[in-house]
Amino acid sequence: MSTRLRMSHLAYPVTALGPGRRLALWVAGCPLRCPGCITPELQPTDAGRSIPIARLAAHVLKLPMDLQGVTLTGGEPFAQARALADLWALLSAARPAWDLLVFSGHRLAELQARGLSSAALLAPTDILIDGPYLRTRPIVHPLRASANQRIHYLSKRGRALRGDCEARNPSLANLGIGRCDEGWLIGILDGDRRQRLHRELGVAVR
Ligand code: SF4
């Protein structure tokens, strides 16, 4: 079992990264280096901080929130598949009704071909949004940032959420407070919509 996870930040309740009210966790480290990546600061493997998984799980389970599930993003969640699988085992044992949605820059077939290194996280994933972000193929969609990305409803629970995922408003975003008190827009927003929201909100948003 992994004991630590390299993470950047978490937010809740998030409604712009999957169905219902969710906990969203941004992990640190991504080897893919997509041009136009919206979180380039999370690409280095030493970005973020290392946190004991048991402590993170205990913190999440104490949140005074009625949540539906967890969204993993980053960074690349499958770069820390074992650690995240262990975190999910703790969370889902305490909250069996929660669903798990994961954004990955890798294709599902790649993850399946990797075998054990990805299988631990793939097995409990209900919904996977796969593929690298391609800034040459932008798309307006509630969960896909570029047209090459696909949504895989991998489990019965995930398939039951298909309608909710597909019907979501693609302009939905959440505003959080990031480090240094800067505004923080959460959601699948293309560059234009992100810029427009920056202006309309009148706050410095990264
Ligand atoms: S997979 Fe995601 S986090 Fe990684 S470089 Fe591409 S857009 Fe950025």
PDB file of C-alpha atoms and ligand atoms in Angstrom:
ATOM      1  CA  MET A   1       0.000   0.000   0.000  1.00  0.00           C
ATOM      2  CA  SER A   2       1.205   3.500  -0.806  1.00  0.00           C
ATOM      3  CA  THR A   3       1.416   5.763   2.157  1.00  0.00           C
ATOM      4  CA  ARG A   4       1.788   9.179   0.553  1.00  0.00           C
ATOM      5  CA  LEU A   5       0.336  11.150  -2.331  1.00  0.00           C
ATOM      6  CA  ARG A   6       1.800  14.146  -4.125  1.00  0.00           C
ATOM      7  CA  MET A   7      -1.068  16.606  -4.432  1.00  0.00           C
ATOM      8  CA  SER A   8      -1.636  20.250  -5.194  1.00  0.00           C
ATOM      9  CA  HIS A   9      -5.022  21.221  -3.860  1.00  0.00           C
ATOM     10  CA  LEU A  10      -8.608  20.178  -3.342  1.00  0.00           C
ATOM     11  CA  ALA A  11     -11.926  21.956  -3.552  1.00  0.00           C
ATOM     12  CA  TYR A  12     -15.521  21.268  -2.500  1.00  0.00           C
ATOM     13  CA  PRO A  13     -18.336  21.386  -3.265  1.00  0.00           C
ATOM     14  CA  VAL A  14     -17.440  21.454  -6.970  1.00  0.00           C
ATOM     15  CA  THR A  15     -20.288  21.181  -9.482  1.00  0.00           C
ATOM     16  CA  ALA A  16     -18.337  21.910 -12.673  1.00  0.00           C
ATOM     17  CA  LEU A  17     -16.250  18.726 -12.855  1.00  0.00           C
ATOM     18  CA  GLY A  18     -18.822  15.977 -12.937  1.00  0.00           C
ATOM     19  CA  PRO A  19     -22.303  15.159 -11.699  1.00  0.00           C
ATOM     20  CA  GLY A  20     -23.618  16.543  -8.455  1.00  0.00           C
ATOM     21  CA  ARG A  21     -21.618  18.124  -5.665  1.00  0.00           C
ATOM     22  CA  ARG A  22     -18.122  16.742  -5.621  1.00  0.00           C
ATOM     23  CA  LEU A  23     -14.785  16.811  -3.976  1.00  0.00           C
ATOM     24  CA  ALA A  24     -12.170  17.658  -6.611  1.00  0.00           C
ATOM     25  CA  LEU A  25      -8.549  16.738  -6.034  1.00  0.00           C
ATOM     26  CA  TRP A  26      -5.691  18.053  -8.177  1.00  0.00           C
ATOM     27  CA  VAL A  27      -2.676  15.775  -8.026  1.00  0.00           C
ATOM     28  CA  ALA A  28       0.812  17.003  -8.829  1.00  0.00           C
ATOM     29  CA  GLY A  29       3.019  15.694 -11.603  1.00  0.00           C
ATOM     30  CA  CYS A  30       2.237  15.041 -15.266  1.00  0.00           C
ATOM     31  CA  PRO A  31       4.658  13.721 -17.905  1.00  0.00           C
ATOM     32  CA  LEU A  32       2.525  14.662 -20.929  1.00  0.00           C
ATOM     33  CA  ARG A  33       3.352  18.369 -21.320  1.00  0.00           C
ATOM     34  CA  CYS A  34       0.344  19.227 -23.525  1.00  0.00           C
ATOM     35  CA  PRO A  35       0.836  22.617 -25.236  1.00  0.00           C
ATOM     36  CA  GLY A  36      -1.747  24.979 -23.769  1.00  0.00           C
ATOM     37  CA  CYS A  37      -2.137  22.939 -20.559  1.00  0.00           C
ATOM     38  CA  ILE A  38      -4.168  25.005 -18.138  1.00  0.00           C
ATOM     39  CA  THR A  39      -2.229  23.721 -15.135  1.00  0.00           C
ATOM     40  CA  PRO A  40       1.423  23.782 -16.246  1.00  0.00           C
ATOM     41  CA  GLU A  41       2.481  24.483 -12.683  1.00  0.00           C
ATOM     42  CA  LEU A  42       1.308  20.958 -11.819  1.00  0.00           C
ATOM     43  CA  GLN A  43       3.476  19.207 -14.406  1.00  0.00           C
ATOM     44  CA  PRO A  44       6.726  18.857 -12.387  1.00  0.00           C
ATOM     45  CA  THR A  45       6.846  15.716 -10.294  1.00  0.00           C
ATOM     46  CA  ASP A  46       7.978  17.796  -7.330  1.00  0.00           C
ATOM     47  CA  ALA A  47       5.068  20.256  -7.636  1.00  0.00           C
ATOM     48  CA  GLY A  48       2.589  20.421  -4.797  1.00  0.00           C
ATOM     49  CA  ARG A  49       3.282  18.621  -1.561  1.00  0.00           C
ATOM     50  CA  SER A  50       3.510  15.098  -0.311  1.00  0.00           C
ATOM     51  CA  ILE A  51       0.752  14.156   2.111  1.00  0.00           C
ATOM     52  CA  PRO A  52       0.034  10.923   3.987  1.00  0.00           C
ATOM     53  CA  ILE A  53      -2.919   9.204   2.366  1.00  0.00           C
ATOM     54  CA  ALA A  54      -4.500   8.289   5.691  1.00  0.00           C
ATOM     55  CA  ARG A  55      -4.398  11.928   6.797  1.00  0.00           C
ATOM     56  CA  LEU A  56      -5.927  13.153   3.542  1.00  0.00           C
ATOM     57  CA  ALA A  57      -8.704  10.553   3.748  1.00  0.00           C
ATOM     58  CA  ALA A  58      -9.472  11.496   7.344  1.00  0.00           C
ATOM     59  CA  HIS A  59      -9.635  15.162   6.346  1.00  0.00           C
ATOM     60  CA  VAL A  60     -11.986  14.487   3.429  1.00  0.00           C
ATOM     61  CA  LEU A  61     -14.266  12.293   5.510  1.00  0.00           C
ATOM     62  CA  LYS A  62     -14.648  15.064   8.075  1.00  0.00           C
ATOM     63  CA  LEU A  63     -15.860  17.630   5.543  1.00  0.00           C
ATOM     64  CA  PRO A  64     -19.249  18.994   6.515  1.00  0.00           C
ATOM     65  CA  MET A  65     -20.585  18.451   3.017  1.00  0.00           C
ATOM     66  CA  ASP A  66     -23.142  16.238   1.405  1.00  0.00           C
ATOM     67  CA  LEU A  67     -21.103  15.105  -1.600  1.00  0.00           C
ATOM     68  CA  GLN A  68     -21.928  12.719  -4.433  1.00  0.00           C
ATOM     69  CA  GLY A  69     -18.458  11.750  -5.485  1.00  0.00           C
ATOM     70  CA  VAL A  70     -14.833  12.535  -6.121  1.00  0.00           C
ATOM     71  CA  THR A  71     -13.136  13.939  -9.217  1.00  0.00           C
ATOM     72  CA  LEU A  72      -9.419  13.309  -9.710  1.00  0.00           C
ATOM     73  CA  THR A  73      -7.546  15.629 -11.995  1.00  0.00           C
ATOM     74  CA  GLY A  74      -4.207  17.332 -12.076  1.00  0.00           C
ATOM     75  CA  GLY A  75      -1.549  16.733 -13.079  1.00  0.00           C
ATOM     76  CA  GLU A  76      -1.930  13.130 -14.204  1.00  0.00           C
ATOM     77  CA  PRO A  77      -3.810  10.887 -11.769  1.00  0.00           C
ATOM     78  CA  PHE A  78      -2.476   7.679 -13.323  1.00  0.00           C
ATOM     79  CA  ALA A  79       1.083   8.764 -12.588  1.00  0.00           C
ATOM     80  CA  GLN A  80       0.108   8.006  -8.981  1.00  0.00           C
ATOM     81  CA  ALA A  81      -2.415   5.281  -9.642  1.00  0.00           C
ATOM     82  CA  ARG A  82      -1.478   3.103  -6.686  1.00  0.00           C
ATOM     83  CA  ALA A  83      -1.592   5.948  -4.183  1.00  0.00           C
ATOM     84  CA  LEU A  84      -4.922   7.208  -5.491  1.00  0.00           C
ATOM     85  CA  ALA A  85      -6.362   3.703  -5.486  1.00  0.00           C
ATOM     86  CA  ASP A  86      -5.386   3.402  -1.844  1.00  0.00           C
ATOM     87  CA  LEU A  87      -6.945   6.780  -1.077  1.00  0.00           C
ATOM     88  CA  TRP A  88     -10.123   5.744  -2.876  1.00  0.00           C
ATOM     89  CA  ALA A  89     -10.256   2.473  -0.953  1.00  0.00           C
ATOM     90  CA  LEU A  90     -10.366   4.439   2.289  1.00  0.00           C
ATOM     91  CA  LEU A  91     -12.926   6.936   1.023  1.00  0.00           C
ATOM     92  CA  SER A  92     -15.251   4.464  -0.661  1.00  0.00           C
ATOM     93  CA  ALA A  93     -15.223   2.169   2.362  1.00  0.00           C
ATOM     94  CA  ALA A  94     -16.658   5.033   4.389  1.00  0.00           C
ATOM     95  CA  ARG A  95     -18.824   6.513   1.610  1.00  0.00           C
ATOM     96  CA  PRO A  96     -19.926   3.584  -0.571  1.00  0.00           C
ATOM     97  CA  ALA A  97     -22.450   5.691  -2.492  1.00  0.00           C
ATOM     98  CA  TRP A  98     -19.780   8.038  -3.835  1.00  0.00           C
ATOM     99  CA  ASP A  99     -18.750   7.734  -7.473  1.00  0.00           C
ATOM    100  CA  LEU A 100     -15.271   8.241  -8.884  1.00  0.00           C
ATOM    101  CA  LEU A 101     -14.568  10.346 -11.982  1.00  0.00           C
ATOM    102  CA  VAL A 102     -11.018  10.640 -13.314  1.00  0.00           C
ATOM    103  CA  PHE A 103      -9.483  12.943 -15.927  1.00  0.00           C
ATOM    104  CA  SER A 104      -6.428  11.419 -17.606  1.00  0.00           C
ATOM    105  CA  GLY A 105      -4.212  12.555 -20.443  1.00  0.00           C
ATOM    106  CA  HIS A 106      -3.699   8.899 -21.368  1.00  0.00           C
ATOM    107  CA  ARG A 107      -6.040   6.896 -23.563  1.00  0.00           C
ATOM    108  CA  LEU A 108      -8.073   4.150 -21.927  1.00  0.00           C
ATOM    109  CA  ALA A 109      -6.358   1.546 -24.134  1.00  0.00           C
ATOM    110  CA  GLU A 110      -2.934   2.780 -22.982  1.00  0.00           C
ATOM    111  CA  LEU A 111      -3.984   2.519 -19.359  1.00  0.00           C
ATOM    112  CA  GLN A 112      -5.360  -0.975 -19.876  1.00  0.00           C
ATOM    113  CA  ALA A 113      -2.139  -2.020 -21.617  1.00  0.00           C
ATOM    114  CA  ARG A 114      -0.034  -0.885 -18.697  1.00  0.00           C
ATOM    115  CA  GLY A 115      -1.440  -3.622 -16.546  1.00  0.00           C
ATOM    116  CA  LEU A 116      -1.039  -3.513 -12.823  1.00  0.00           C
ATOM    117  CA  SER A 117       0.430  -0.038 -12.624  1.00  0.00           C
ATOM    118  CA  SER A 118      -2.851   1.474 -13.805  1.00  0.00           C
ATOM    119  CA  ALA A 119      -5.311  -1.280 -13.020  1.00  0.00           C
ATOM    120  CA  ALA A 120      -5.582  -0.440  -9.349  1.00  0.00           C
ATOM    121  CA  LEU A 121      -7.091   2.963 -10.136  1.00  0.00           C
ATOM    122  CA  LEU A 122      -8.888   1.966 -13.318  1.00  0.00           C
ATOM    123  CA  ALA A 123     -10.833  -0.764 -11.523  1.00  0.00           C
ATOM    124  CA  PRO A 124     -12.828   1.539  -9.229  1.00  0.00           C
ATOM    125  CA  THR A 125     -13.181   4.383 -11.761  1.00  0.00           C
ATOM    126  CA  ASP A 126     -16.815   4.903 -12.736  1.00  0.00           C
ATOM    127  CA  ILE A 127     -16.235   7.604 -15.359  1.00  0.00           C
ATOM    128  CA  LEU A 128     -12.994   8.262 -17.217  1.00  0.00           C
ATOM    129  CA  ILE A 129     -12.348  11.277 -19.451  1.00  0.00           C
ATOM    130  CA  ASP A 130      -9.311  10.247 -21.451  1.00  0.00           C
ATOM    131  CA  GLY A 131      -6.837  11.693 -23.900  1.00  0.00           C
ATOM    132  CA  PRO A 132      -4.432  14.618 -23.895  1.00  0.00           C
ATOM    133  CA  TYR A 133      -5.649  18.181 -24.185  1.00  0.00           C
ATOM    134  CA  LEU A 134      -5.175  19.391 -27.781  1.00  0.00           C
ATOM    135  CA  ARG A 135      -5.460  23.130 -28.033  1.00  0.00           C
ATOM    136  CA  THR A 136      -5.859  22.800 -31.818  1.00  0.00           C
ATOM    137  CA  ARG A 137      -9.157  20.938 -31.316  1.00  0.00           C
ATOM    138  CA  PRO A 138     -11.099  22.954 -28.720  1.00  0.00           C
ATOM    139  CA  ILE A 139     -14.656  21.906 -27.998  1.00  0.00           C
ATOM    140  CA  VAL A 140     -17.493  23.300 -25.914  1.00  0.00           C
ATOM    141  CA  HIS A 141     -18.559  20.419 -23.714  1.00  0.00           C
ATOM    142  CA  PRO A 142     -19.268  19.998 -20.002  1.00  0.00           C
ATOM    143  CA  LEU A 143     -16.457  17.481 -19.458  1.00  0.00           C
ATOM    144  CA  ARG A 144     -14.228  17.455 -22.546  1.00  0.00           C
ATOM    145  CA  ALA A 145     -11.796  20.273 -23.256  1.00  0.00           C
ATOM    146  CA  SER A 146     -10.769  19.087 -26.731  1.00  0.00           C
ATOM    147  CA  ALA A 147     -12.556  17.024 -29.361  1.00  0.00           C
ATOM    148  CA  ASN A 148     -10.141  14.083 -29.170  1.00  0.00           C
ATOM    149  CA  GLN A 149     -11.048  13.403 -25.560  1.00  0.00           C
ATOM    150  CA  ARG A 150     -13.664  10.762 -24.836  1.00  0.00           C
ATOM    151  CA  ILE A 151     -15.883   9.892 -21.922  1.00  0.00           C
ATOM    152  CA  HIS A 152     -15.935   6.281 -20.818  1.00  0.00           C
ATOM    153  CA  TYR A 153     -18.709   5.143 -18.521  1.00  0.00           C
ATOM    154  CA  LEU A 154     -16.873   2.178 -17.086  1.00  0.00           C
ATOM    155  CA  SER A 155     -19.235   0.860 -14.440  1.00  0.00           C
ATOM    156  CA  LYS A 156     -22.938   0.403 -13.880  1.00  0.00           C
ATOM    157  CA  ARG A 157     -22.860   3.406 -11.563  1.00  0.00           C
ATOM    158  CA  GLY A 158     -20.999   5.421 -14.173  1.00  0.00           C
ATOM    159  CA  ARG A 159     -23.433   4.442 -16.924  1.00  0.00           C
ATOM    160  CA  ALA A 160     -26.327   5.577 -14.746  1.00  0.00           C
ATOM    161  CA  LEU A 161     -24.707   9.020 -14.637  1.00  0.00           C
ATOM    162  CA  ARG A 162     -24.330   9.391 -18.395  1.00  0.00           C
ATOM    163  CA  GLY A 163     -27.431  11.565 -18.828  1.00  0.00           C
ATOM    164  CA  ASP A 164     -26.388  13.844 -15.989  1.00  0.00           C
ATOM    165  CA  CYS A 165     -22.879  14.213 -17.414  1.00  0.00           C
ATOM    166  CA  GLU A 166     -23.971  14.910 -20.977  1.00  0.00           C
ATOM    167  CA  ALA A 167     -26.749  17.346 -20.053  1.00  0.00           C
ATOM    168  CA  ARG A 168     -24.632  19.625 -17.917  1.00  0.00           C
ATOM    169  CA  ASN A 169     -24.254  23.254 -18.874  1.00  0.00           C
ATOM    170  CA  PRO A 170     -20.865  23.537 -20.635  1.00  0.00           C
ATOM    171  CA  SER A 171     -20.451  27.054 -19.270  1.00  0.00           C
ATOM    172  CA  LEU A 172     -20.729  25.919 -15.684  1.00  0.00           C
ATOM    173  CA  ALA A 173     -17.818  27.055 -13.544  1.00  0.00           C
ATOM    174  CA  ASN A 174     -17.093  27.388  -9.873  1.00  0.00           C
ATOM    175  CA  LEU A 175     -15.142  30.216  -8.348  1.00  0.00           C
ATOM    176  CA  GLY A 176     -12.766  29.333  -5.576  1.00  0.00           C
ATOM    177  CA  ILE A 177     -10.088  31.110  -3.651  1.00  0.00           C
ATOM    178  CA  GLY A 178      -6.630  29.886  -4.518  1.00  0.00           C
ATOM    179  CA  ARG A 179      -3.306  30.375  -2.839  1.00  0.00           C
ATOM    180  CA  CYS A 180      -2.345  34.018  -2.255  1.00  0.00           C
ATOM    181  CA  ASP A 181      -6.085  34.860  -2.256  1.00  0.00           C
ATOM    182  CA  GLU A 182      -6.309  34.960  -6.042  1.00  0.00           C
ATOM    183  CA  GLY A 183      -9.575  33.923  -7.666  1.00  0.00           C
ATOM    184  CA  TRP A 184      -9.612  30.427  -9.057  1.00  0.00           C
ATOM    185  CA  LEU A 185     -11.958  29.326 -11.832  1.00  0.00           C
ATOM    186  CA  ILE A 186     -12.873  25.653 -11.739  1.00  0.00           C
ATOM    187  CA  GLY A 187     -14.428  24.041 -14.793  1.00  0.00           C
ATOM    188  CA  ILE A 188     -13.898  22.928 -18.377  1.00  0.00           C
ATOM    189  CA  LEU A 189     -13.640  26.363 -19.921  1.00  0.00           C
ATOM    190  CA  ASP A 190     -11.953  27.255 -23.180  1.00  0.00           C
ATOM    191  CA  GLY A 191      -9.642  30.225 -23.293  1.00  0.00           C
ATOM    192  CA  ASP A 192     -12.263  32.698 -24.547  1.00  0.00           C
ATOM    193  CA  ARG A 193     -14.854  31.820 -21.947  1.00  0.00           C
ATOM    194  CA  ARG A 194     -12.226  31.855 -19.244  1.00  0.00           C
ATOM    195  CA  GLN A 195     -11.083  35.329 -20.300  1.00  0.00           C
ATOM    196  CA  ARG A 196     -14.665  36.572 -20.464  1.00  0.00           C
ATOM    197  CA  LEU A 197     -15.410  35.312 -16.988  1.00  0.00           C
ATOM    198  CA  HIS A 198     -12.256  36.970 -15.729  1.00  0.00           C
ATOM    199  CA  ARG A 199     -13.521  40.263 -17.038  1.00  0.00           C
ATOM    200  CA  GLU A 200     -17.111  39.812 -15.852  1.00  0.00           C
ATOM    201  CA  LEU A 201     -16.058  38.798 -12.385  1.00  0.00           C
ATOM    202  CA  GLY A 202     -13.695  41.717 -12.188  1.00  0.00           C
ATOM    203  CA  VAL A 203     -11.215  39.733 -10.144  1.00  0.00           C
ATOM    204  CA  ALA A 204      -7.736  38.526 -10.862  1.00  0.00           C
ATOM    205  CA  VAL A 205      -8.280  34.923 -11.813  1.00  0.00           C
ATOM    206  CA  ARG A 206      -5.517  32.688 -13.027  1.00  0.00           C
TER     207      ARG A 206
HETATM  208  S1  SF4 B   1      -2.516  15.757 -19.416  1.00  0.00           S
HETATM  209 FE1  SF4 B   1      -3.584  17.493 -18.455  1.00  0.00          FE
HETATM  210  S2  SF4 B   1      -2.220  18.145 -16.787  1.00  0.00           S
HETATM  211 FE2  SF4 B   1      -0.997  16.864 -18.163  1.00  0.00          FE
HETATM  212  S3  SF4 B   1       0.008  18.330 -19.553  1.00  0.00           S
HETATM  213 FE3  SF4 B   1      -1.876  17.587 -20.544  1.00  0.00          FE
HETATM  214  S4  SF4 B   1      -3.452  19.124 -20.009  1.00  0.00           S
HETATM  215 FE4  SF4 B   1      -1.714  19.390 -18.588  1.00  0.00          FE
END
